[in-house]
XYZ file of C-alpha atoms in Angstrom:
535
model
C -2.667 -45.084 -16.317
C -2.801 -44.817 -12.671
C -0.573 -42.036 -11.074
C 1.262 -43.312 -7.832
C 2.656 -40.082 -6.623
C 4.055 -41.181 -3.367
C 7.286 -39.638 -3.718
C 7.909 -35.755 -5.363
C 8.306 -35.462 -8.767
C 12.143 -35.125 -9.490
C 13.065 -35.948 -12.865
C 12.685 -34.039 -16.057
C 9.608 -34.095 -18.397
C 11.269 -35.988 -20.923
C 11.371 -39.015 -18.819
C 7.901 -38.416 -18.057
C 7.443 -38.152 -21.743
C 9.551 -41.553 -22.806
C 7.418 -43.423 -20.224
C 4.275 -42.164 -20.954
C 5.165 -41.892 -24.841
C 4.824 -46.089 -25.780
C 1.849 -47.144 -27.183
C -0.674 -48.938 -25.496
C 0.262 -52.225 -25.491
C 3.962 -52.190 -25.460
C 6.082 -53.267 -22.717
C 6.991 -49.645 -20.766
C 9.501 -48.998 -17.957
C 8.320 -47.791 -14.325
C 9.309 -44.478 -13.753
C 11.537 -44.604 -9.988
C 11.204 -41.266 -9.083
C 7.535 -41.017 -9.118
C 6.337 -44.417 -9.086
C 4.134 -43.728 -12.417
C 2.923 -47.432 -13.590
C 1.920 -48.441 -17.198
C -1.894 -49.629 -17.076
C -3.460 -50.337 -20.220
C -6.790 -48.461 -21.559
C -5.885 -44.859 -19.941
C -3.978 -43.404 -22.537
C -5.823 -40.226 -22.970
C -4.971 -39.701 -19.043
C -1.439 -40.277 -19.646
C -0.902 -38.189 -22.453
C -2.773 -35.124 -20.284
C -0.793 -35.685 -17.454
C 2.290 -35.375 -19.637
C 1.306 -32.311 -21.345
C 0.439 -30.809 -17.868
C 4.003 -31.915 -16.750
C 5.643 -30.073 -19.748
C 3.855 -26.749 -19.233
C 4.481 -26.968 -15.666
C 8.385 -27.284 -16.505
C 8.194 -24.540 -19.828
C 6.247 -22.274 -16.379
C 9.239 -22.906 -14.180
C 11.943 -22.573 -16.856
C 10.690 -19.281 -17.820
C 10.352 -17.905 -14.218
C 13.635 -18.985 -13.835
C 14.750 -17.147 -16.924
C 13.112 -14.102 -15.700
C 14.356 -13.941 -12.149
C 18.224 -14.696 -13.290
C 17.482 -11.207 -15.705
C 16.337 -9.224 -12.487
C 19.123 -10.148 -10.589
C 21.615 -9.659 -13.170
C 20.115 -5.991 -13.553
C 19.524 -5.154 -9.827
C 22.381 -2.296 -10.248
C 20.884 -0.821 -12.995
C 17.459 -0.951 -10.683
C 18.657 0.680 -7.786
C 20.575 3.426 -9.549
C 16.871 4.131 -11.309
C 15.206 4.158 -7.471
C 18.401 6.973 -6.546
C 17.161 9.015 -9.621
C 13.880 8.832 -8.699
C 14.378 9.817 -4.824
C 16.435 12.525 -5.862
C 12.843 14.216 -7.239
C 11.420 15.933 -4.187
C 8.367 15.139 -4.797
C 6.697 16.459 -1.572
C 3.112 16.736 -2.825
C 2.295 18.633 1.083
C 4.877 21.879 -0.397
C 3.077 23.965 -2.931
C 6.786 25.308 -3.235
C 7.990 21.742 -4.787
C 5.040 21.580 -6.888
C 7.553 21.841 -9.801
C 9.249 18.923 -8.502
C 6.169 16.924 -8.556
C 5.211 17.770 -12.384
C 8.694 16.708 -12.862
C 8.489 13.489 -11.434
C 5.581 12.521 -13.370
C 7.304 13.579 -16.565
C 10.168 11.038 -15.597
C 7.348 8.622 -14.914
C 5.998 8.818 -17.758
C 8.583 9.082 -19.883
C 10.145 5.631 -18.621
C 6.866 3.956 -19.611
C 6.939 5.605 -23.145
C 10.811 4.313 -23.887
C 8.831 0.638 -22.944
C 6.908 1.141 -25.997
C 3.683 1.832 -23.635
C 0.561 3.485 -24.251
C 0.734 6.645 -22.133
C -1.251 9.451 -21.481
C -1.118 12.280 -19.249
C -4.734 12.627 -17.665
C -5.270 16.497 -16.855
C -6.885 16.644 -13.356
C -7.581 19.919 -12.706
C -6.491 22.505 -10.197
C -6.762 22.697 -6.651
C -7.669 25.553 -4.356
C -5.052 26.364 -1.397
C -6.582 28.151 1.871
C -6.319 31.951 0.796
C -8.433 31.228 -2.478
C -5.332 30.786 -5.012
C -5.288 27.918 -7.444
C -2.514 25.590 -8.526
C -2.268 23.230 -10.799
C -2.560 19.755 -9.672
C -0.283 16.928 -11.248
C -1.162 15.215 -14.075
C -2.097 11.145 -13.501
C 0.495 9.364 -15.960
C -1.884 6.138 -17.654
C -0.431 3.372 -19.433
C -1.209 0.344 -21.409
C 0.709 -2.727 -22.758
C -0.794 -5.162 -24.207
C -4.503 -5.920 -25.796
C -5.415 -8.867 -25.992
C -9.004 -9.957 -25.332
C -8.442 -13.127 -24.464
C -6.445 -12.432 -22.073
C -7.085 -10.935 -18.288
C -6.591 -6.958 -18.126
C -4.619 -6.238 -14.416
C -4.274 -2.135 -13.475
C -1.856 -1.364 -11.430
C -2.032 1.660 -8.917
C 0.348 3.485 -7.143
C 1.917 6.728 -6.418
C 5.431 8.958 -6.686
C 4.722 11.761 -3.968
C 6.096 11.778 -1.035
C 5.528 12.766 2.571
C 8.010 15.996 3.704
C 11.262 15.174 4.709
C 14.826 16.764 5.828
C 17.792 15.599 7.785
C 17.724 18.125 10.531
C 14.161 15.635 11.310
C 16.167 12.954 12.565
C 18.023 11.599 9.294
C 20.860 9.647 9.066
C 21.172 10.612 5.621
C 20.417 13.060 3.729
C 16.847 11.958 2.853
C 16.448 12.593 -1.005
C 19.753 10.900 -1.465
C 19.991 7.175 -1.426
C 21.707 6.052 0.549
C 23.034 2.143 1.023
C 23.718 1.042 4.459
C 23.822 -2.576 5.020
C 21.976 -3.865 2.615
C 19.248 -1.168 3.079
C 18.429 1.952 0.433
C 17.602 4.799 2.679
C 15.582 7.807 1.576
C 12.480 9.205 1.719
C 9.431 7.760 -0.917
C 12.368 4.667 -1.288
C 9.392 2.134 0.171
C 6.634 4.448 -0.169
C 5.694 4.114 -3.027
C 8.525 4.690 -5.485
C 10.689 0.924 -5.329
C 7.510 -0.783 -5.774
C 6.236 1.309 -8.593
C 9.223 0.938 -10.355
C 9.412 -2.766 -9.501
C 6.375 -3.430 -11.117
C 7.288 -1.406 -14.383
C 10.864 -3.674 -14.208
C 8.712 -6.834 -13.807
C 7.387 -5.884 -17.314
C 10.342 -4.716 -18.918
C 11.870 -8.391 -18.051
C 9.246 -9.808 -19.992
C 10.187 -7.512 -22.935
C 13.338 -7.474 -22.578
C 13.706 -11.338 -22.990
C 11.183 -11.267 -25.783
C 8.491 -12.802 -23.364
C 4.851 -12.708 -23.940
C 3.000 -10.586 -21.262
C 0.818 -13.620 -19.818
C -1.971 -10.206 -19.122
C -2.837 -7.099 -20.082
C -1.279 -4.759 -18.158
C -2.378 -1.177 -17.615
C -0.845 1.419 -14.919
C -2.274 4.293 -12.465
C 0.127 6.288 -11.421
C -0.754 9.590 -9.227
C 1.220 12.204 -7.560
C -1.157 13.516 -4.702
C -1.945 10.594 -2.423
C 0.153 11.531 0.115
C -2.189 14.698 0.712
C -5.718 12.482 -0.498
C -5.323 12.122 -4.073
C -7.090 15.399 -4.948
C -8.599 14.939 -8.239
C -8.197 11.298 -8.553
C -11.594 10.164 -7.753
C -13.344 12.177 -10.718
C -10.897 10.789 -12.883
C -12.045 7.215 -12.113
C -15.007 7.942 -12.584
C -14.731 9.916 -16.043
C -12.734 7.256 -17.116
C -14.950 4.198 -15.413
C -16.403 3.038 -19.069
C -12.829 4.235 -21.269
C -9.412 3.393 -19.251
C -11.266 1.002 -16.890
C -13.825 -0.466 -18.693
C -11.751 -3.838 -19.628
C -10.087 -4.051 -16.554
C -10.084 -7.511 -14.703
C -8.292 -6.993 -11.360
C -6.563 -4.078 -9.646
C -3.487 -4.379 -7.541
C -1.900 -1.609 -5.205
C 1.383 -2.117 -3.671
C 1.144 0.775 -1.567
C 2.011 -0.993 1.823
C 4.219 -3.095 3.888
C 4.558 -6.263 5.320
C 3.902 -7.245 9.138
C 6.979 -9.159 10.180
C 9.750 -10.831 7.920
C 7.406 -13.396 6.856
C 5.547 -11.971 3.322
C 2.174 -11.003 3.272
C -0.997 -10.552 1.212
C -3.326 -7.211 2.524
C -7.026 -7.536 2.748
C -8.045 -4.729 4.137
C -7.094 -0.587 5.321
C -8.436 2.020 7.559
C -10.031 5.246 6.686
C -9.147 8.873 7.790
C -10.949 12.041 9.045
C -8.443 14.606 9.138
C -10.183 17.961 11.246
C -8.645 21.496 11.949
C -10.107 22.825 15.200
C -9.169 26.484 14.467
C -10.017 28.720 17.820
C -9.428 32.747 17.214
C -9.230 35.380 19.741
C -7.204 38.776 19.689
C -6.781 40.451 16.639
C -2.600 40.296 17.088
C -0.577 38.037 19.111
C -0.186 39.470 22.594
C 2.703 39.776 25.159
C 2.036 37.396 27.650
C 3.379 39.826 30.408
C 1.373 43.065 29.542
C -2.042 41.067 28.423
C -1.446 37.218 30.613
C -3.960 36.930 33.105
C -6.968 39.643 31.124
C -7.373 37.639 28.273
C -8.836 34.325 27.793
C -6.030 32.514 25.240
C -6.925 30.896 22.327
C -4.304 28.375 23.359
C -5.554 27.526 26.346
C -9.224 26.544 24.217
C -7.754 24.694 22.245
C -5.685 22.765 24.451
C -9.179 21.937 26.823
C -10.868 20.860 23.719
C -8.527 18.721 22.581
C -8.166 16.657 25.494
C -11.572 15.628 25.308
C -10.932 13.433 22.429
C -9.645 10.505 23.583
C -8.594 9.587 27.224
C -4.901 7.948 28.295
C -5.836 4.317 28.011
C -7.286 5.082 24.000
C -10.846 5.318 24.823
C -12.625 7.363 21.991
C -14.734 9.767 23.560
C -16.654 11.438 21.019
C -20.563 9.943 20.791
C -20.934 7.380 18.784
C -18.081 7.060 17.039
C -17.031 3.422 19.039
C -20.551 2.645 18.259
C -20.490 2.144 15.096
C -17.533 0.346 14.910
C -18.182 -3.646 13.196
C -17.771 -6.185 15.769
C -14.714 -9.041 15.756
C -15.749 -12.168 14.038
C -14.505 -15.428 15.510
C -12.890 -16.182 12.100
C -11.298 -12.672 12.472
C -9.636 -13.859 15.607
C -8.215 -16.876 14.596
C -6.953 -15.273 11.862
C -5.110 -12.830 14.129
C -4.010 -15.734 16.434
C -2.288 -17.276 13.125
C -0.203 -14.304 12.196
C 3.588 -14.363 12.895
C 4.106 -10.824 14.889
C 6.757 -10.506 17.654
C 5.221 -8.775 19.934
C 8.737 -7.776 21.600
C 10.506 -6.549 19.106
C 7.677 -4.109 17.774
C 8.008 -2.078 21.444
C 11.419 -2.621 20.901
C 11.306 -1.340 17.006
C 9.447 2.151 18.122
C 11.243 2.450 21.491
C 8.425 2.141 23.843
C 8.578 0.775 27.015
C 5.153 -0.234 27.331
C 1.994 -0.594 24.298
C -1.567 -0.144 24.530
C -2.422 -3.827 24.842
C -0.613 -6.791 25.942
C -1.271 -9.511 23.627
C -1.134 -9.969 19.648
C -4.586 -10.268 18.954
C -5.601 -6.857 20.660
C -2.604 -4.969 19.145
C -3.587 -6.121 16.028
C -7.221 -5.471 16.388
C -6.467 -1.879 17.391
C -4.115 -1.032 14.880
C -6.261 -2.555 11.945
C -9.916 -3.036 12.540
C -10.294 -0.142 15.567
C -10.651 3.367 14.692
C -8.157 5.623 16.908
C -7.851 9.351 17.125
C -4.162 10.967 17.190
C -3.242 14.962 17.863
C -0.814 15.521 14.965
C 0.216 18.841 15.488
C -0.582 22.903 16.468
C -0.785 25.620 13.826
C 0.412 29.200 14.996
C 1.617 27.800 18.100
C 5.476 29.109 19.198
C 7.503 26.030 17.954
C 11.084 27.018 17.215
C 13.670 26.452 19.188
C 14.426 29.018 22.393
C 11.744 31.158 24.085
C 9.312 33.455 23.404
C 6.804 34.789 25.459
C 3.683 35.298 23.329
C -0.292 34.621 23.333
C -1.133 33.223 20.097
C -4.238 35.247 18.476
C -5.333 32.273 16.601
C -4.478 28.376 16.663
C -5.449 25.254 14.607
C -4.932 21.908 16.312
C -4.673 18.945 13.863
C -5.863 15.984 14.693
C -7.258 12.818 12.812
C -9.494 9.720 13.245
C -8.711 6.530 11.738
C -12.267 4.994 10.284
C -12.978 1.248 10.068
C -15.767 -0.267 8.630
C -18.842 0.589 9.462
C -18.012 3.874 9.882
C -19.037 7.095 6.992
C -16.817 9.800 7.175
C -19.922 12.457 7.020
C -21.447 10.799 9.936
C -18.156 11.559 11.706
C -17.636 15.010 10.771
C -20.770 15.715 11.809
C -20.144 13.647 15.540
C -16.752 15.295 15.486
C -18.548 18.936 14.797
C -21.004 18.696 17.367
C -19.150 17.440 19.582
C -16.419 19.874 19.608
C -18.980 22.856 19.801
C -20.917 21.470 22.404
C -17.659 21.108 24.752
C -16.619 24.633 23.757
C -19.675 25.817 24.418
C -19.325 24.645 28.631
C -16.134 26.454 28.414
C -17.919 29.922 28.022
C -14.958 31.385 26.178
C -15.453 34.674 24.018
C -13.351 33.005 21.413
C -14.526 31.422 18.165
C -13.852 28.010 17.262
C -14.117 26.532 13.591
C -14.138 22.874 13.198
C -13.316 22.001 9.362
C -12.830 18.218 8.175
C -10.127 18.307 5.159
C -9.747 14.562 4.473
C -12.669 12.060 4.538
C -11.372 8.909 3.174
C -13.219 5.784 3.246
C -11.926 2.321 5.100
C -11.570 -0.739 2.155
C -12.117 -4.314 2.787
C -11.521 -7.873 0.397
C -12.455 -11.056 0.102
C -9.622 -12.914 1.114
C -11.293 -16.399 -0.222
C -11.318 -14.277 -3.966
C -9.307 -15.864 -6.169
C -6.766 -12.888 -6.397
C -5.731 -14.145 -2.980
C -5.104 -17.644 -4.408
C -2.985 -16.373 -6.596
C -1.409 -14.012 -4.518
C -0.867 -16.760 -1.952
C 0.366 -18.890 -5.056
C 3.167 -15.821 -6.103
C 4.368 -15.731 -2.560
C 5.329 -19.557 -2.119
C 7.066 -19.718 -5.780
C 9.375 -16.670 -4.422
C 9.940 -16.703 -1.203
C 8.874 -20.370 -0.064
C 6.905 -19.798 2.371
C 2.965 -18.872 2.957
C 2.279 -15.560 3.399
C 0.366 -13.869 6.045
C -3.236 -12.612 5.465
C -3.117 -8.963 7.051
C -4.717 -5.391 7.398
C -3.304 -2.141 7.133
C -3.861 0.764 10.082
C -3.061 3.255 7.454
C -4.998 5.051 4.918
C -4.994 4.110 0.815
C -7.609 6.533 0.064
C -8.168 5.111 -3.807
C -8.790 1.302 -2.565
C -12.220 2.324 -1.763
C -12.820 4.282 -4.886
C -11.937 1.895 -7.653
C -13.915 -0.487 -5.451
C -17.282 1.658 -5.558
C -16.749 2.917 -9.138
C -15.308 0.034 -11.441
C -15.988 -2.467 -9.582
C -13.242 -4.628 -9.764
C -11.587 -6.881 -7.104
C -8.723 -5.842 -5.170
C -5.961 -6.668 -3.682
C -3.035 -5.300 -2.150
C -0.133 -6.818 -2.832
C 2.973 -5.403 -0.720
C 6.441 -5.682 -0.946
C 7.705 -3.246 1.793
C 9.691 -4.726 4.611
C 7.482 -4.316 8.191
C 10.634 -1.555 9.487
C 11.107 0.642 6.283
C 10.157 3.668 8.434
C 7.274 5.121 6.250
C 6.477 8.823 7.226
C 9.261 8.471 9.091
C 12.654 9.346 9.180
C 15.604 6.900 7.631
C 12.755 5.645 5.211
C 14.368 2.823 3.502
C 13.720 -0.031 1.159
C 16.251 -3.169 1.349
C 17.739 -4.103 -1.654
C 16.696 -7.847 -0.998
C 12.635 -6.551 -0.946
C 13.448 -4.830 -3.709
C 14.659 -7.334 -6.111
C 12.664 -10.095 -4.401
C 9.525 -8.011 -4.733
C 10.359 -7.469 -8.740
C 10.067 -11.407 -9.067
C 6.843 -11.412 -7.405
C 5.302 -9.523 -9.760
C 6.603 -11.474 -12.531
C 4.871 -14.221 -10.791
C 1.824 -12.949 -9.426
C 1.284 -11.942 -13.415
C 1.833 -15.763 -14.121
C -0.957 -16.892 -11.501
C -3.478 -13.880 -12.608
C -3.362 -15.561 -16.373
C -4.216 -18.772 -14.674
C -7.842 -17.311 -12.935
C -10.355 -18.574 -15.265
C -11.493 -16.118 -17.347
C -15.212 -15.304 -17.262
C -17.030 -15.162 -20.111
């Protein structure tokens, strides 16, 4: 047989089948559609090709089978995301720590009515700043399915949230969801709690329509990441030869998309998150009686801080731009091919003016660049009104993205001496204390892995279109851990709309990400079982 494929293949399989189906020999019809012609002495091709056809039509047909379930069950999905946001699950609040254990009770007790095979992983306690210690929440595992011929795909993600409440800026109340054209606002909604429960839906399809998983599928599920996944990391690493050991591939869905166009990330930054703590008087001090005899803490701190970075975004701490990897040239053509509207992100933040002036800078900086941002001031006079006081003791907050090749103990210890020595010029009787709390690692992929492939593959069976290969300015802290202790590939697989407001207030998810997301799974689960498996 020689296949003339000039024209798309239309017709069913069965046609395919009748064609291909005569013996050799026999008189046999052309095929119209796809211009398939009877030669004799290729049999064995023809019959292959036909088998291929029918697979590729029992592939489609059950896809199609799959996504009609999710859609007929989005209510019943959303309602489960309200439940879920309802948990405040602020993992910042020692006071909603109770919330927190809660949530992963729900979590895991949704994966045990799927018939899964849960534990609770015990992670230890933490230590809070005056020496107490309080529990940390458990990490809810999960397993379905076993077989060894098959590939084994873990699935991370994460059910705390960052603090919210509506005198912030809300709309709505934020641990209500709320639907507002098409959009499900409230806070963890995109980050992380629609996609986690999308990808436990995308498996609960398969079982639900008495559908063979076509992998393994095993689930990480944490509730600390929003503060650095305390605890985490040892438990990858006790677990490394146990949980992990027959793990193929590990997706996170802990991120968003660039524009409206669906993408595929490949890569995050780090983050060194510092208290600068400077201490003077014993007591706070009336600014009349003691302003002008005492040198304010404030005022240190304020000096010091401005040293970090100038107006234009120049780093200024030694060597911290220096050890930054340089842009490739296939970097920047990758950049150049991303769809971005440059105008409507000012527009989207409400700025009149950005940092750069051209896509492939903006992107550079916000992915590849490290960048240091002043989040905040600790003792400082912040409510609303007056009061006329000199603070005894402040903590400025500030943290630096990291980008490969950057090590966060190289920049605590740039960040330490830096600090001191600019104090020091300052002559100031006070005392400054310079503590690093975070020091998570930037992760990079292989975009040319075949993850990506499939990935890419997932993306044009759901949404039609080829997604876009991007990086993430914020922080997954675990990416880089499962990376240096399993040693798996990665990839990050989001499903987040590029506005959902993350941190932010009016967080939302849209319904059509939602439910649209859900079906990538399904298929990205499809294209995993297609990867070769190595032997």
């Amino acid at each position: 047989m020689v296949l003339q494929m000039k024209d798309p293949i239309e017709h069913s399989c069965a046609e395919h089948i009748r064609i291909w189906g005569a013996k050799e020999g026999h008189s046999t019809p052309d095929c119209g559609n796809c211009r398939i012609k009877k030669q004799p002495n290729k049999m064995a091709l023809l019959c292959a090709a036909a088998l291929l056809c029918v697979l590729c039509s029992m592939d489609a047909l059950q896809y199609s089978e799959l996504a009609q379930y999710i859609d007929s069950h989005q209510e019943e999905y959303v309602e489960a995301l309200r439940d879920w946001v309802a948990i405040e699950s602020d993992s910042s609040n020692i006071l909603k720590r109770p919330d927190l254990h809660r949530m992963m009770d729900v979590t895991a007790e949704k994966l045990r009515r799927m018939g899964g095979d849960v534990v609770m992983v015990d992670i230890g306690e933490q230590e809070l700043p005056g020496g107490q210690m309080l529990a940390l929440p458990k990490v809810v595992t999960a397993h379905f399915g076993n077989d060894s011929q098959k590939h084994t795909v873990c699935v991370y993600g994460h059910v705390d949230v960052q603090p919210a409440k509506l005198e912030d800026g809300w709309r709505t109340e934020p641990y209500n969801l709320t639907e507002i054209d098409g959009n499900l606002y409230g806070r963890g909604a995109s980050d992380n709690k629609a996609p986690v429960l999308a990808w436990i839906h995308a498996v609960e399809a398969y079982q639900a329509l008495n559908m063979e998983l076509p992998v393994n599928v095993k689930f990480v599920i944490e509730g600390m990441e929003e503060t650095g996944s305390n605890g985490l990391d040892a438990m990858i690493l006790a677990q490394r030869d146990t949980f992990f050991s027959d793990v193929d591939f590990i997706v996170i869905s802990d991120c968003g998309w660039l524009s409206k166009r669906p993408a595929l990330t490949y890569g995050t930054r780090g983050n060194c998150y510092f208290f600068a703590e400077v201490e003077g008087p014993t007591q706070d001090l009336h600014s009349g009686v003691y302003g002008g005899t005492v040198i304010e803490p404030m005022t240190d701190l304020i000096g010091i801080l401005d040293t970090l970075i100038t107006p234009s975004g120049k780093i200024l701490i030694p060597g911290i731009r220096e050890a930054v990897a340089p842009l490739t040239d296939e970097e920047w053509k990758m950049y150049q091919d991303i769809d971005f509207d440059f105008d409507y992100y000012k527009s989207k933040i409400g700025v009149a003016q950005l940092m750069y002036n051209n896509k492939v800078d903006l992107l550079a900086h916000r992915w590849r660049h490290p960048t240091v941002t002043i989040h905040g001031i600790e003792g400082a006079f912040s409510d609303p009104g007056t009061k006329t006081v000199i603070p005894a003791k402040v903590t400025g907050k500030f943290s630096i993205r990291q980008v490969p090749d950057m090590d966060p103990a190289m920049v605590k210890k740039q960040v330490t001496d830096y600090l001191q020595s600019v104090f020091a010029k300052r002559k100031s009787p006070n005392k400054l204390k310079v503590t690093m709390v975070i020091g998570a690692k930037p992760w990079l992929a292989d975009t040319k892995h075949s993850l990506y492939d499939a990935g890419k593959a997932a993306v044009k069976r759901v949404f039609g279109v080829d997604p876009d290969l991007i990086r993430e300015g914020g922080t997954i802290p675990i990416a880089r851990t499962f990376q240096d202790v399993t040693g798996k590939s990665i990839i990050m697989l989001p499903i987040g709309g590029f506005d959902d407001g993350l941190h932010s207030q009016n967080e939302k998810m849209s319904r059509y990400n939602y439910i649209e997301g859900t079906k990538l799974f399904i298929a990205y689960l499809h294209e995993v079982a297609q990867i070769k498996k190595s032997v």
